[in-house]
Short mmCIF file of C-alpha atoms (C1' of nucleotides) in Angstrom, two decimals:
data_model
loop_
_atom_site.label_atom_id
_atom_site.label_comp_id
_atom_site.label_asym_id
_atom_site.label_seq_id
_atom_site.Cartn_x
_atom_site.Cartn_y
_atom_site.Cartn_z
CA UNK A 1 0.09 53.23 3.98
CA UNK A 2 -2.75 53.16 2.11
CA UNK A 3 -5.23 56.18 1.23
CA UNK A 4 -8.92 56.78 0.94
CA UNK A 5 -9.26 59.61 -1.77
CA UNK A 6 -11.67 61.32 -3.42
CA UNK A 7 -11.56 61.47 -7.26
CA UNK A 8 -9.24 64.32 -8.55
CA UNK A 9 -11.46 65.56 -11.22
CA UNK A 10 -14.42 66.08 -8.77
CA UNK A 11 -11.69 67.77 -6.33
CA UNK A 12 -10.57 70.38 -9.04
CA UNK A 13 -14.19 70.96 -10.48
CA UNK A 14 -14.86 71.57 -6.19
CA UNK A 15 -11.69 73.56 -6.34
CA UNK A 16 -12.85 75.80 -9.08
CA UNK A 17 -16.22 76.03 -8.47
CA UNK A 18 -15.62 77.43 -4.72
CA UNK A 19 -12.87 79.86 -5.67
CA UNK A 20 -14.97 81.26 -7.81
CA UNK A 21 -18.70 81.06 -6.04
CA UNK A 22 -19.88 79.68 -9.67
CA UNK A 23 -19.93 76.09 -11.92
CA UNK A 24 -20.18 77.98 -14.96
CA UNK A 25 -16.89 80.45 -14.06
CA UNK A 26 -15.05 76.99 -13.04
CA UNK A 27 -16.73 75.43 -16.49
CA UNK A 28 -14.89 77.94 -18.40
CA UNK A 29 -11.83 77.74 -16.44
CA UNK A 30 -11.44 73.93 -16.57
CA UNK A 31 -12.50 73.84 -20.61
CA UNK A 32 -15.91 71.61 -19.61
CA UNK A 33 -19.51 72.66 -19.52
CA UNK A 34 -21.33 73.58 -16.28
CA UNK A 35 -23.57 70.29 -16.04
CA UNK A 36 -19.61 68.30 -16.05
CA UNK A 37 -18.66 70.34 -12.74
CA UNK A 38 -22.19 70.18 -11.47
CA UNK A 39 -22.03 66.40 -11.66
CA UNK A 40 -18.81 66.23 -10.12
CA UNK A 41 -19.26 68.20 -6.95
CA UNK A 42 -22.37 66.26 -6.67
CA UNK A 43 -20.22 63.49 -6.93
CA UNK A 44 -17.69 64.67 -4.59
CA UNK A 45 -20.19 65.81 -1.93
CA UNK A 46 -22.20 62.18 -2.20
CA UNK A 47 -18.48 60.67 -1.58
CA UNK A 48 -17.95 62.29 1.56
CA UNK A 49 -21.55 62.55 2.56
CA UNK A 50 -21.19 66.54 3.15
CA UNK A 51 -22.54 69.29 1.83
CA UNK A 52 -19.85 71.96 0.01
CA UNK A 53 -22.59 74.15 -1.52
CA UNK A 54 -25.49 76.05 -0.10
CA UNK A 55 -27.49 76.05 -3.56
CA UNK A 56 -29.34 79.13 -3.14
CA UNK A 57 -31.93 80.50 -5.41
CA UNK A 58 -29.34 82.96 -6.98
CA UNK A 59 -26.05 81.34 -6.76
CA UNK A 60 -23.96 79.88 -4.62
CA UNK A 61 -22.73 79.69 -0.91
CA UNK A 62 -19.67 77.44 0.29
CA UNK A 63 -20.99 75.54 3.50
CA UNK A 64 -18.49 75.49 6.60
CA UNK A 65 -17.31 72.29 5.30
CA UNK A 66 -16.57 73.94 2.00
CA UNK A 67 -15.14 76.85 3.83
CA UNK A 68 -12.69 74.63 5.93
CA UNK A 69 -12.11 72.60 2.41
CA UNK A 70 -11.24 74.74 0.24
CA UNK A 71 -8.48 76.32 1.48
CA UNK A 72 -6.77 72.89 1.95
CA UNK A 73 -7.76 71.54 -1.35
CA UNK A 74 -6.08 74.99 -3.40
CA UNK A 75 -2.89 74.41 -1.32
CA UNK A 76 -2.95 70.67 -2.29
CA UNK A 77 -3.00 71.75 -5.86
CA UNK A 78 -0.44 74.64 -5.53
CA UNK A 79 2.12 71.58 -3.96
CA UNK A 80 1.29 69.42 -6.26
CA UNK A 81 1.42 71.58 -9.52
CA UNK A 82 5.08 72.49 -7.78
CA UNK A 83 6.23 68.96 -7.61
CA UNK A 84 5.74 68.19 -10.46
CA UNK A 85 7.49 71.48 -12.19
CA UNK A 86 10.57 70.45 -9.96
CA UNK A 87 10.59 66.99 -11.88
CA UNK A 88 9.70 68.25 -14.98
CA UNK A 89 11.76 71.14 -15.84
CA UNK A 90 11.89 70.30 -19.47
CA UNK A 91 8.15 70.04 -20.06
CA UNK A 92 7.27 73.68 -17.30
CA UNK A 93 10.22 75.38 -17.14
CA UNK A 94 11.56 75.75 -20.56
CA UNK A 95 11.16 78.16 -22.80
CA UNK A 96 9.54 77.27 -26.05
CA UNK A 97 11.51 77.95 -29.54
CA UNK A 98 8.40 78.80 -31.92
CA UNK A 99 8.07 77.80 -35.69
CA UNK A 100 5.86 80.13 -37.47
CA UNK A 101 4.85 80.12 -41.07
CA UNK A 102 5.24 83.33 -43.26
CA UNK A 103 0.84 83.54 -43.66
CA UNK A 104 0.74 83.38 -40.14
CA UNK A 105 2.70 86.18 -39.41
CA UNK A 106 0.84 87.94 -41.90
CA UNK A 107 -2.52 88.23 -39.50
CA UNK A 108 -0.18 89.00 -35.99
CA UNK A 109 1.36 92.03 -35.45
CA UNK A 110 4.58 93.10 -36.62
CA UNK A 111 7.22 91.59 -34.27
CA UNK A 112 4.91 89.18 -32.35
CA UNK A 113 5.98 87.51 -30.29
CA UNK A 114 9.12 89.56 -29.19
CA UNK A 115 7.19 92.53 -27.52
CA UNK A 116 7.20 92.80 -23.99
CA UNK A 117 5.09 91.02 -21.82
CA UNK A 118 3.71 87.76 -20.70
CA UNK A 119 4.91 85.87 -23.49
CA UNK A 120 8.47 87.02 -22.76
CA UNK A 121 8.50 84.56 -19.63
CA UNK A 122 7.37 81.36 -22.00
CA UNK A 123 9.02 81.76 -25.19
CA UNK A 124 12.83 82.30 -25.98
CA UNK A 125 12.63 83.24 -29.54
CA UNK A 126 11.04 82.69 -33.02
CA UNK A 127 12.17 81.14 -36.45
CA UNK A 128 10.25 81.01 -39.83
CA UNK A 129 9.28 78.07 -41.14
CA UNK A 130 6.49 75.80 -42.43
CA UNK A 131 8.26 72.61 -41.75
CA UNK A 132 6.89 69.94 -39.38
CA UNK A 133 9.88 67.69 -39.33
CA UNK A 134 11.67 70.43 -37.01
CA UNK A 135 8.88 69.47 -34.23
CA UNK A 136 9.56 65.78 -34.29
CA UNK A 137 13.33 66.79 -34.27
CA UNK A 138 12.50 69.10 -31.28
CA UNK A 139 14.13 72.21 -33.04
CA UNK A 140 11.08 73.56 -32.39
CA UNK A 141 8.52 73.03 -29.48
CA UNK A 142 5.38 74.42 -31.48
CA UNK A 143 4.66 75.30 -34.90
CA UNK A 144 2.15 78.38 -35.69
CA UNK A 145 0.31 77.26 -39.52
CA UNK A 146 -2.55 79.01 -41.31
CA UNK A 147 -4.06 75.47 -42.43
CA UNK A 148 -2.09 72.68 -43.25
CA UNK A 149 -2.55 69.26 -42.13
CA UNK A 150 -3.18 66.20 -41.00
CA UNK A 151 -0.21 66.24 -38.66
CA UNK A 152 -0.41 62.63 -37.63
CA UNK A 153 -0.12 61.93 -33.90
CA UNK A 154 1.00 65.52 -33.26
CA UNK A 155 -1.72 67.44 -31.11
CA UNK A 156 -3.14 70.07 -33.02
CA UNK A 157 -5.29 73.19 -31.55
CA UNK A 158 -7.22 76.01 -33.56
CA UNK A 159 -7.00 79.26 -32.49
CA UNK A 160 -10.08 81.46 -31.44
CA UNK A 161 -10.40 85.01 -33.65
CA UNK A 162 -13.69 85.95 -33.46
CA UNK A 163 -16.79 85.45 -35.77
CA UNK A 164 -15.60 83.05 -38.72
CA UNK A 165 -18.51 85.06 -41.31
CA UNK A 166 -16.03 84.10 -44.36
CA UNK A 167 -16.41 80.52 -45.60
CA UNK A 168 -13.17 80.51 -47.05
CA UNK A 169 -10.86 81.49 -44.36
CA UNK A 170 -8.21 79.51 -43.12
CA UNK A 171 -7.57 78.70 -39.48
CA UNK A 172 -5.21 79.47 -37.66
CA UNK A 173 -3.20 76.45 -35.86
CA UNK A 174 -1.01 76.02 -32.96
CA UNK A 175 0.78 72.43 -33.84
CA UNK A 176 2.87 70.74 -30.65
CA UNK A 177 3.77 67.10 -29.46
CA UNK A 178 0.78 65.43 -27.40
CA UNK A 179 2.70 65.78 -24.12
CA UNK A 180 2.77 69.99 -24.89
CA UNK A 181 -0.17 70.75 -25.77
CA UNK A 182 -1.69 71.65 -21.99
CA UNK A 183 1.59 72.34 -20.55
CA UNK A 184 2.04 76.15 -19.48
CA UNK A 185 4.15 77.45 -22.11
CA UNK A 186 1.55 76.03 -25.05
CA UNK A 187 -1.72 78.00 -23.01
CA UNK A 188 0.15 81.59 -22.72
CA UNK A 189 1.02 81.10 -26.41
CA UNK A 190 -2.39 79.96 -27.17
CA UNK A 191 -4.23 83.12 -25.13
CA UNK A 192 -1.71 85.26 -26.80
CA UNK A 193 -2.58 84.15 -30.43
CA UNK A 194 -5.90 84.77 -29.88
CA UNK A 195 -5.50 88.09 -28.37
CA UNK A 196 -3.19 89.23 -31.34
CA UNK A 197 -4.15 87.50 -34.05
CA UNK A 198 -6.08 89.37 -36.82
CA UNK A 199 -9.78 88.62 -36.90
CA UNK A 200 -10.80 86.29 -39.73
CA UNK A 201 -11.31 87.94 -43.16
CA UNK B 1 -4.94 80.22 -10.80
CA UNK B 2 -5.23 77.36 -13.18
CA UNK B 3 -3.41 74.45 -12.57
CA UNK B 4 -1.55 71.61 -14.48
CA UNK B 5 -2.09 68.25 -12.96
CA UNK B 6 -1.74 65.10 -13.46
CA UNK B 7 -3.97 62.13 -13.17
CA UNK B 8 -5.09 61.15 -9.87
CA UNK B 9 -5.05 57.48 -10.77
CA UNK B 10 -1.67 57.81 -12.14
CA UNK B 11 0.08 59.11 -9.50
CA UNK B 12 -1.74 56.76 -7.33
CA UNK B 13 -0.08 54.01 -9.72
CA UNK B 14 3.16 55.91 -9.24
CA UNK B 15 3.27 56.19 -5.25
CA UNK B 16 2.19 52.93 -4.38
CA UNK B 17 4.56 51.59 -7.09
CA UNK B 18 7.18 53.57 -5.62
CA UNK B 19 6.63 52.92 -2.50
CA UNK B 20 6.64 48.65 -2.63
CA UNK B 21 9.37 48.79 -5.86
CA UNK B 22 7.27 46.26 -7.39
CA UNK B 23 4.09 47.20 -9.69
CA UNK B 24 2.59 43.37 -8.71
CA UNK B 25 2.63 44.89 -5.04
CA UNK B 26 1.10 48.01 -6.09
CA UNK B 27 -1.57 46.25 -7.56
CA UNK B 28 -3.03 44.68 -5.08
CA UNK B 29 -2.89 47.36 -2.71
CA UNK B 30 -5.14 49.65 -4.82
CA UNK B 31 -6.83 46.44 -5.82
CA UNK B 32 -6.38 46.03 -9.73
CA UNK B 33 -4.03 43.91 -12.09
CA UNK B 34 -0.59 44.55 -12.58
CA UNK B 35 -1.15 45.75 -15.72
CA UNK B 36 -3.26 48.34 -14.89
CA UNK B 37 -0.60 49.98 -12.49
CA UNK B 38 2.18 49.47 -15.33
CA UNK B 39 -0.04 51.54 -17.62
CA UNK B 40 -0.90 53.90 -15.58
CA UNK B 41 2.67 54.64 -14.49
CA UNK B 42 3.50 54.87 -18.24
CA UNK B 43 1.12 57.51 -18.70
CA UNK B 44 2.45 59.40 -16.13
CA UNK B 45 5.95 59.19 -17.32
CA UNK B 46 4.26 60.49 -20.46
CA UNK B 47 2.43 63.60 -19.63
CA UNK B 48 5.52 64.22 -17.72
CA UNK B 49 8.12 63.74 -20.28
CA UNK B 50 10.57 62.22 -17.66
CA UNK B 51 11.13 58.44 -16.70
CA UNK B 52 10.04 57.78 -13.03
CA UNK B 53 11.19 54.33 -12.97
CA UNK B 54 14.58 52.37 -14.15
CA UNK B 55 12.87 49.03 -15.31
CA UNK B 56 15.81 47.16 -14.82
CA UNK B 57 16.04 43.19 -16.17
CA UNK B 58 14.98 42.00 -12.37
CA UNK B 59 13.00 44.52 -10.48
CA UNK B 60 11.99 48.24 -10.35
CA UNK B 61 14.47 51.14 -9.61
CA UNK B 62 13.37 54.58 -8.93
CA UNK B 63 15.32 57.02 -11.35
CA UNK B 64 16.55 60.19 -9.56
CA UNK B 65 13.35 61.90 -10.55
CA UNK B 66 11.32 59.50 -9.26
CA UNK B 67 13.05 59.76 -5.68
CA UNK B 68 12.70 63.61 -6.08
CA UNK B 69 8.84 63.09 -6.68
CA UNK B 70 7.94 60.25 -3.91
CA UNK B 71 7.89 61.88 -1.00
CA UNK B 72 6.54 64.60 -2.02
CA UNK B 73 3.51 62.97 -3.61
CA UNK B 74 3.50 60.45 -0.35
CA UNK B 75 3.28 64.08 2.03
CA UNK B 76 0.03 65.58 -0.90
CA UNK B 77 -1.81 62.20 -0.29
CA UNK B 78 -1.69 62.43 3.62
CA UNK B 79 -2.52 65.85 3.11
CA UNK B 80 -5.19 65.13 1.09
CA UNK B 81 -6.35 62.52 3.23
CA UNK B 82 -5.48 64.80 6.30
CA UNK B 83 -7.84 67.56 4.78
CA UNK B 84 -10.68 65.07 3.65
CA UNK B 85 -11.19 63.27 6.80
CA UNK B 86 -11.69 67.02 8.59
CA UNK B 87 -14.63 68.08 6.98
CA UNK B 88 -16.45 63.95 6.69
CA UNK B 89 -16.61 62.59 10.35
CA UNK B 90 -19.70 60.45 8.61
CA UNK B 91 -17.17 58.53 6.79
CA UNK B 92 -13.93 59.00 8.13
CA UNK B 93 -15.13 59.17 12.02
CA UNK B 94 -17.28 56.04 12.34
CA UNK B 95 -16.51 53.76 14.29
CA UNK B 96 -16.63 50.52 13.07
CA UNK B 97 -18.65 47.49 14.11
CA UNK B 98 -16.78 44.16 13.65
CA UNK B 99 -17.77 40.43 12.57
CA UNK B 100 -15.41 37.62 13.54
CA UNK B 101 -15.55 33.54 13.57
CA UNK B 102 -14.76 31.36 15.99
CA UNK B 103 -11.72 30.09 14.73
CA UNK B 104 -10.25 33.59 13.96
CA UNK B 105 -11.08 34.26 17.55
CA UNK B 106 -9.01 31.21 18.42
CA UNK B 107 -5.97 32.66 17.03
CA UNK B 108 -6.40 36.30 18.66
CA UNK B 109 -5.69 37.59 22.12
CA UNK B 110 -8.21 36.52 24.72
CA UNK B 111 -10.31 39.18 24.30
CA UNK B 112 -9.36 41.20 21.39
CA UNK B 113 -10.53 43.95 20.64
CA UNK B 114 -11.43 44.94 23.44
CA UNK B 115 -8.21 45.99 24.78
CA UNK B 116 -6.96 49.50 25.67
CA UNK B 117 -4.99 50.81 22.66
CA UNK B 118 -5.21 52.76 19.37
CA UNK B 119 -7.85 49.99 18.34
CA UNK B 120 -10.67 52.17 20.73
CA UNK B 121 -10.73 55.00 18.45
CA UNK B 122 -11.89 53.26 15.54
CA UNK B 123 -14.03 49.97 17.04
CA UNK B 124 -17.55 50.23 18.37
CA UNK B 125 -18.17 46.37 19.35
CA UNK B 126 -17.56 42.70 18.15
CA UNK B 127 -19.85 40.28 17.16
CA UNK B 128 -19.16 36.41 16.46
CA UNK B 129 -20.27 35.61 13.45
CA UNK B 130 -19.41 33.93 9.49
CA UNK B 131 -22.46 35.72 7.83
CA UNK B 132 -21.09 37.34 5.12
CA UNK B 133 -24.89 38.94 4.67
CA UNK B 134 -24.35 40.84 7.65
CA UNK B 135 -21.77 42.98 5.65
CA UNK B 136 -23.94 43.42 2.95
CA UNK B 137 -26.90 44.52 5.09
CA UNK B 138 -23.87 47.06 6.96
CA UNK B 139 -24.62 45.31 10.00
CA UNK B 140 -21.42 45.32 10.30
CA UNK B 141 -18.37 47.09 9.01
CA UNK B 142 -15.97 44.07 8.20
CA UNK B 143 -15.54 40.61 9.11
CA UNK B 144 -12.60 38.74 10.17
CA UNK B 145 -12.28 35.05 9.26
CA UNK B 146 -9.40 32.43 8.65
CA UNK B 147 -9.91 31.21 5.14
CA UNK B 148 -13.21 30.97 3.00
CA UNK B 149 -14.79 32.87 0.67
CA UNK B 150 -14.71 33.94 -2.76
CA UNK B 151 -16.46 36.99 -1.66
CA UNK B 152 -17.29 38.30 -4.74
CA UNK B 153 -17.34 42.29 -5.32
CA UNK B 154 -15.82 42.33 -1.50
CA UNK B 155 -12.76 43.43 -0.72
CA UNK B 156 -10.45 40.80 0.74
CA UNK B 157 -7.25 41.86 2.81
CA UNK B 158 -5.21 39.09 4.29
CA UNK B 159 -3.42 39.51 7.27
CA UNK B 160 0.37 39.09 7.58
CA UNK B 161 1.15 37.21 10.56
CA UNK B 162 4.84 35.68 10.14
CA UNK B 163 6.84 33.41 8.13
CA UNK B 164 4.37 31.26 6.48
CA UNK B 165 6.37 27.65 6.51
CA UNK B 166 3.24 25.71 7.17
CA UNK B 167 1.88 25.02 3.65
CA UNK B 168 -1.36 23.69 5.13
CA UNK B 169 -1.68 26.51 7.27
CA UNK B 170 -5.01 28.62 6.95
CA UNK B 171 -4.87 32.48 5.82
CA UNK B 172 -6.17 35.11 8.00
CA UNK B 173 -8.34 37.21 6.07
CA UNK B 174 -10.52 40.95 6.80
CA UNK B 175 -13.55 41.22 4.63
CA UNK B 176 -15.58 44.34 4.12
CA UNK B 177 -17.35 46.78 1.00
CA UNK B 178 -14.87 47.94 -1.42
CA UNK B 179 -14.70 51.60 -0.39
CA UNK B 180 -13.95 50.82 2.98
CA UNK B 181 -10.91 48.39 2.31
CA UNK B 182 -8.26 51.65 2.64
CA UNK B 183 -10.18 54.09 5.49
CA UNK B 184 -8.58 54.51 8.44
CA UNK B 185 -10.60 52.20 10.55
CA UNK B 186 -9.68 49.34 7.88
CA UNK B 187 -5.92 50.24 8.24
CA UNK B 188 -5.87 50.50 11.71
CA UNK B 189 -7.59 47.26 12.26
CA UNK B 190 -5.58 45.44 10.21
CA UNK B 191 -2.49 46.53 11.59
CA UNK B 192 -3.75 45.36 14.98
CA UNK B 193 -4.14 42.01 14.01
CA UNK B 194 -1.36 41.91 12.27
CA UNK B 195 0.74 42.66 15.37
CA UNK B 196 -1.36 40.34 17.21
CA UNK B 197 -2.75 37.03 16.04
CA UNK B 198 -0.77 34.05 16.54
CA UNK B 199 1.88 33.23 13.37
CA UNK B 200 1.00 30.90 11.15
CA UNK B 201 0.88 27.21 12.57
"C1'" DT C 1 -47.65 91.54 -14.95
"C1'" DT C 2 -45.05 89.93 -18.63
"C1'" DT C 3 -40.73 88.83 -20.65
"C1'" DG C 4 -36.00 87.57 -21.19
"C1'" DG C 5 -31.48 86.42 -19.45
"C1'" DA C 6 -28.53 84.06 -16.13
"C1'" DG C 7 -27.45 80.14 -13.73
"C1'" DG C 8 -28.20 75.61 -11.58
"C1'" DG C 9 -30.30 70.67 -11.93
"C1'" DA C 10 -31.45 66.49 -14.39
"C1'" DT C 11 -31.09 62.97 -18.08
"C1'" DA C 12 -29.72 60.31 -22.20
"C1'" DG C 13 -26.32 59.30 -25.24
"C1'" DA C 14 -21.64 59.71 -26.91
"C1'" DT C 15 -16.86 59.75 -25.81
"C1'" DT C 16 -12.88 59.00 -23.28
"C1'" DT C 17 -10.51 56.68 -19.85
"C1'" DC C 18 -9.56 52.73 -17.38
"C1'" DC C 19 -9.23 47.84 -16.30
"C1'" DT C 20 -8.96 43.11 -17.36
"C1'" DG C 21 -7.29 38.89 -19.44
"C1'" DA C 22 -4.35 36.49 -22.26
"C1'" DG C 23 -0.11 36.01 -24.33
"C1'" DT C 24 5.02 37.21 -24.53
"C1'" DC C 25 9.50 38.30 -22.83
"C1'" DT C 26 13.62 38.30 -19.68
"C1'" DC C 27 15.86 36.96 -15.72
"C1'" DC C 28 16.86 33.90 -12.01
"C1'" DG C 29 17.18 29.68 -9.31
"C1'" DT C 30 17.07 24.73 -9.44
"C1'" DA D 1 16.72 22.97 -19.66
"C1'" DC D 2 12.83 24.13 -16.96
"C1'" DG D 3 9.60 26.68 -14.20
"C1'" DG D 4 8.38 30.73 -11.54
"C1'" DA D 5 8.23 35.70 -10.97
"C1'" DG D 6 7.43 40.00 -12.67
"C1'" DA D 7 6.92 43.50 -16.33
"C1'" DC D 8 5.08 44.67 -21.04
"C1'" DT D 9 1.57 44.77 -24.85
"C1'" DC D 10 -2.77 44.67 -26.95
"C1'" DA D 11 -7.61 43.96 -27.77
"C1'" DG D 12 -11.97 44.25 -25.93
"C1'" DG D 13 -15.21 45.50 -22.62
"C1'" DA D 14 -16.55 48.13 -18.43
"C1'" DA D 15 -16.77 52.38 -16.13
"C1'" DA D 16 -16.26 57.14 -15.61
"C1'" DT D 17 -16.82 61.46 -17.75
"C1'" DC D 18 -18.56 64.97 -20.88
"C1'" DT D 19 -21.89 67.02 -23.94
"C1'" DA D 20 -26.25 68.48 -25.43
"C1'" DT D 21 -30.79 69.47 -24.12
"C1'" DC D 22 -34.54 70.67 -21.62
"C1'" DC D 23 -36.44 72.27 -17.33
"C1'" DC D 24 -36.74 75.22 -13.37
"C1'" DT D 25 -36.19 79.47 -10.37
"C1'" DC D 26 -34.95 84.04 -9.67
"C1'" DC D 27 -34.32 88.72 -10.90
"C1'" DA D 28 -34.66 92.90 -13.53
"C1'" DA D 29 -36.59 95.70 -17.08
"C1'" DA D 30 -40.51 97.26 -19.52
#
DNA sequence: TTTGGAGGGATAGATTTCCTGAGTCTCCGT
DNA sequence: ACGGAGACTCAGGAAATCTATCCCTCCAAA
């Protein structure tokens, strides 16, 4: 019981790239450039010695093969991404208890992040605080910081607010345990952040 | 319609390890060390954030996620597989041409392969032969032979035939290129011999 | 006809991931 | 006590992957 698989990066850029008829949409989507998921479909089709792509002059045409692949390949995913919530409720079910830092809540809006919408479904409330120690006790599950730092082996992402013109600002940073930062909860958070957040001074 | 996955070559690690209870099993059915596989399934665990195994003093235990999350990944792998050999009949279709010695041919059915069975779907013809060169040139597809080699990058599978209680006796063993060593041909191949060469002397 | 933007393809080099190989440990059977 | 089996760890090297460029074609606007 043995099984002959294609590699599961070149399967998601494949994945990407067909739903959306374009590598640089799917680059964007999967956080990579467009020459990664060019290379990797290339690799996928020279794995299975088929054609997925009709390169044509301007843009992009899934083959039959593609046509008949794709549909398979999303569903895949979609089972996957569902076994793996069932086993992991902790890590994509959960709601996340935020630590934010009086600066930062300076730059978002009043009562972010208890208005209505998306954010509702990911995050079950908010408490003020600067202090790190209440991740690695898991009081917390993420920690919103203007600066601060180095935060050791935590995993440590910078939120996007527009043009940075001023030298001097600070960043704004979305702290979390290695295993979080990707997970569902941390990327609505993330999005949200950057949507809210006050553009830099 | 982003998804959270994780690694291919993890859960590969995990399923196979799962499967055989033993990561030294594991191993060499995807064809790497032991401690490759016990990485690998570590890694998982991590991203996760939930044990998959009970390492217990003597031997492997599946935890109750882990028996949640077998099956499941077992069914996405056959589906994968399912979906992949669909849309490649180049590489999952062929038939396969087959290279064995005399004295493997000794220890087979009178005139195996060429029997009526399952083994028609995936053999073209038999050749005798002990030219390994003839698998490098793809003359042919694989090469049955009791003992020899090292065969260098080639895969080696050998074929279980019985309680071995014969310490002199000879191993059975099916050669062919590394990326064909888990198709379907390979598998069902092996299976037939499995069921019918002579046990060990 | 020229020009500029969008998007895909190729390549070299850097980075990350992965595997190996050796050594260690525990448990079990003799 | 001893040796074998199997899992773990860690360092180092191999392999896969990504980035950063540069090139090319096509299309649309001037």
């Amino acid at each position: 019981m043995t099984y002959r698989l294609p590699s599961l990066n070149a399967l998601r850029a494949f994945e990407a790239a067909a739903r959306n008829l374009s590598f640089k949409t799917a680059a964007s989507e999967l956080g990579v450039t467009p020459g990664a998921v060019s290379q990797q479909v290339k690799k996928l089709e020279a794995s299975l010695g088929v054609a997925l792509f009709s390169r044509l002059p301007h843009g992009l045409l899934l083959t039959v093969e593609g046509e008949t692949y794709l549909p398979k390949i999303s569903k895949i995913f979609e089972d996957l991404t569902d076994a793996t919530e069932a086993i992991a409720p902790e890590i994509n079910g959960k709601k996340f208890k935020l630590g934010i830092c009086p600066k930062a809540m300076a730059i978002l809006p009043p009562n972010w992040p208890n208005q209505l919408g998306k954010l509702k479904a990911h995050v079950r409330d908010a408490i003020q605080t600067t202090d790190v120690e209440l991740l690695r006790n898991n009081e917390i599950d993420c920690l919103i910081r203007l600066g601060g730092g180095p935060y050791g082996e935590l995993s440590l992402v910078t939120v996007e607010r527009g043009e940075d013109t001023n030298e001097a600002s600070v960043p704004l940073h979305f702290i979390c345990k290695p295993g979080l930062a990707d997970c569902r909860q941390s990327r609505a958070i993330l999005e949200d952040l950057a949507a809210n957040a006050a553009p830099c001074s």
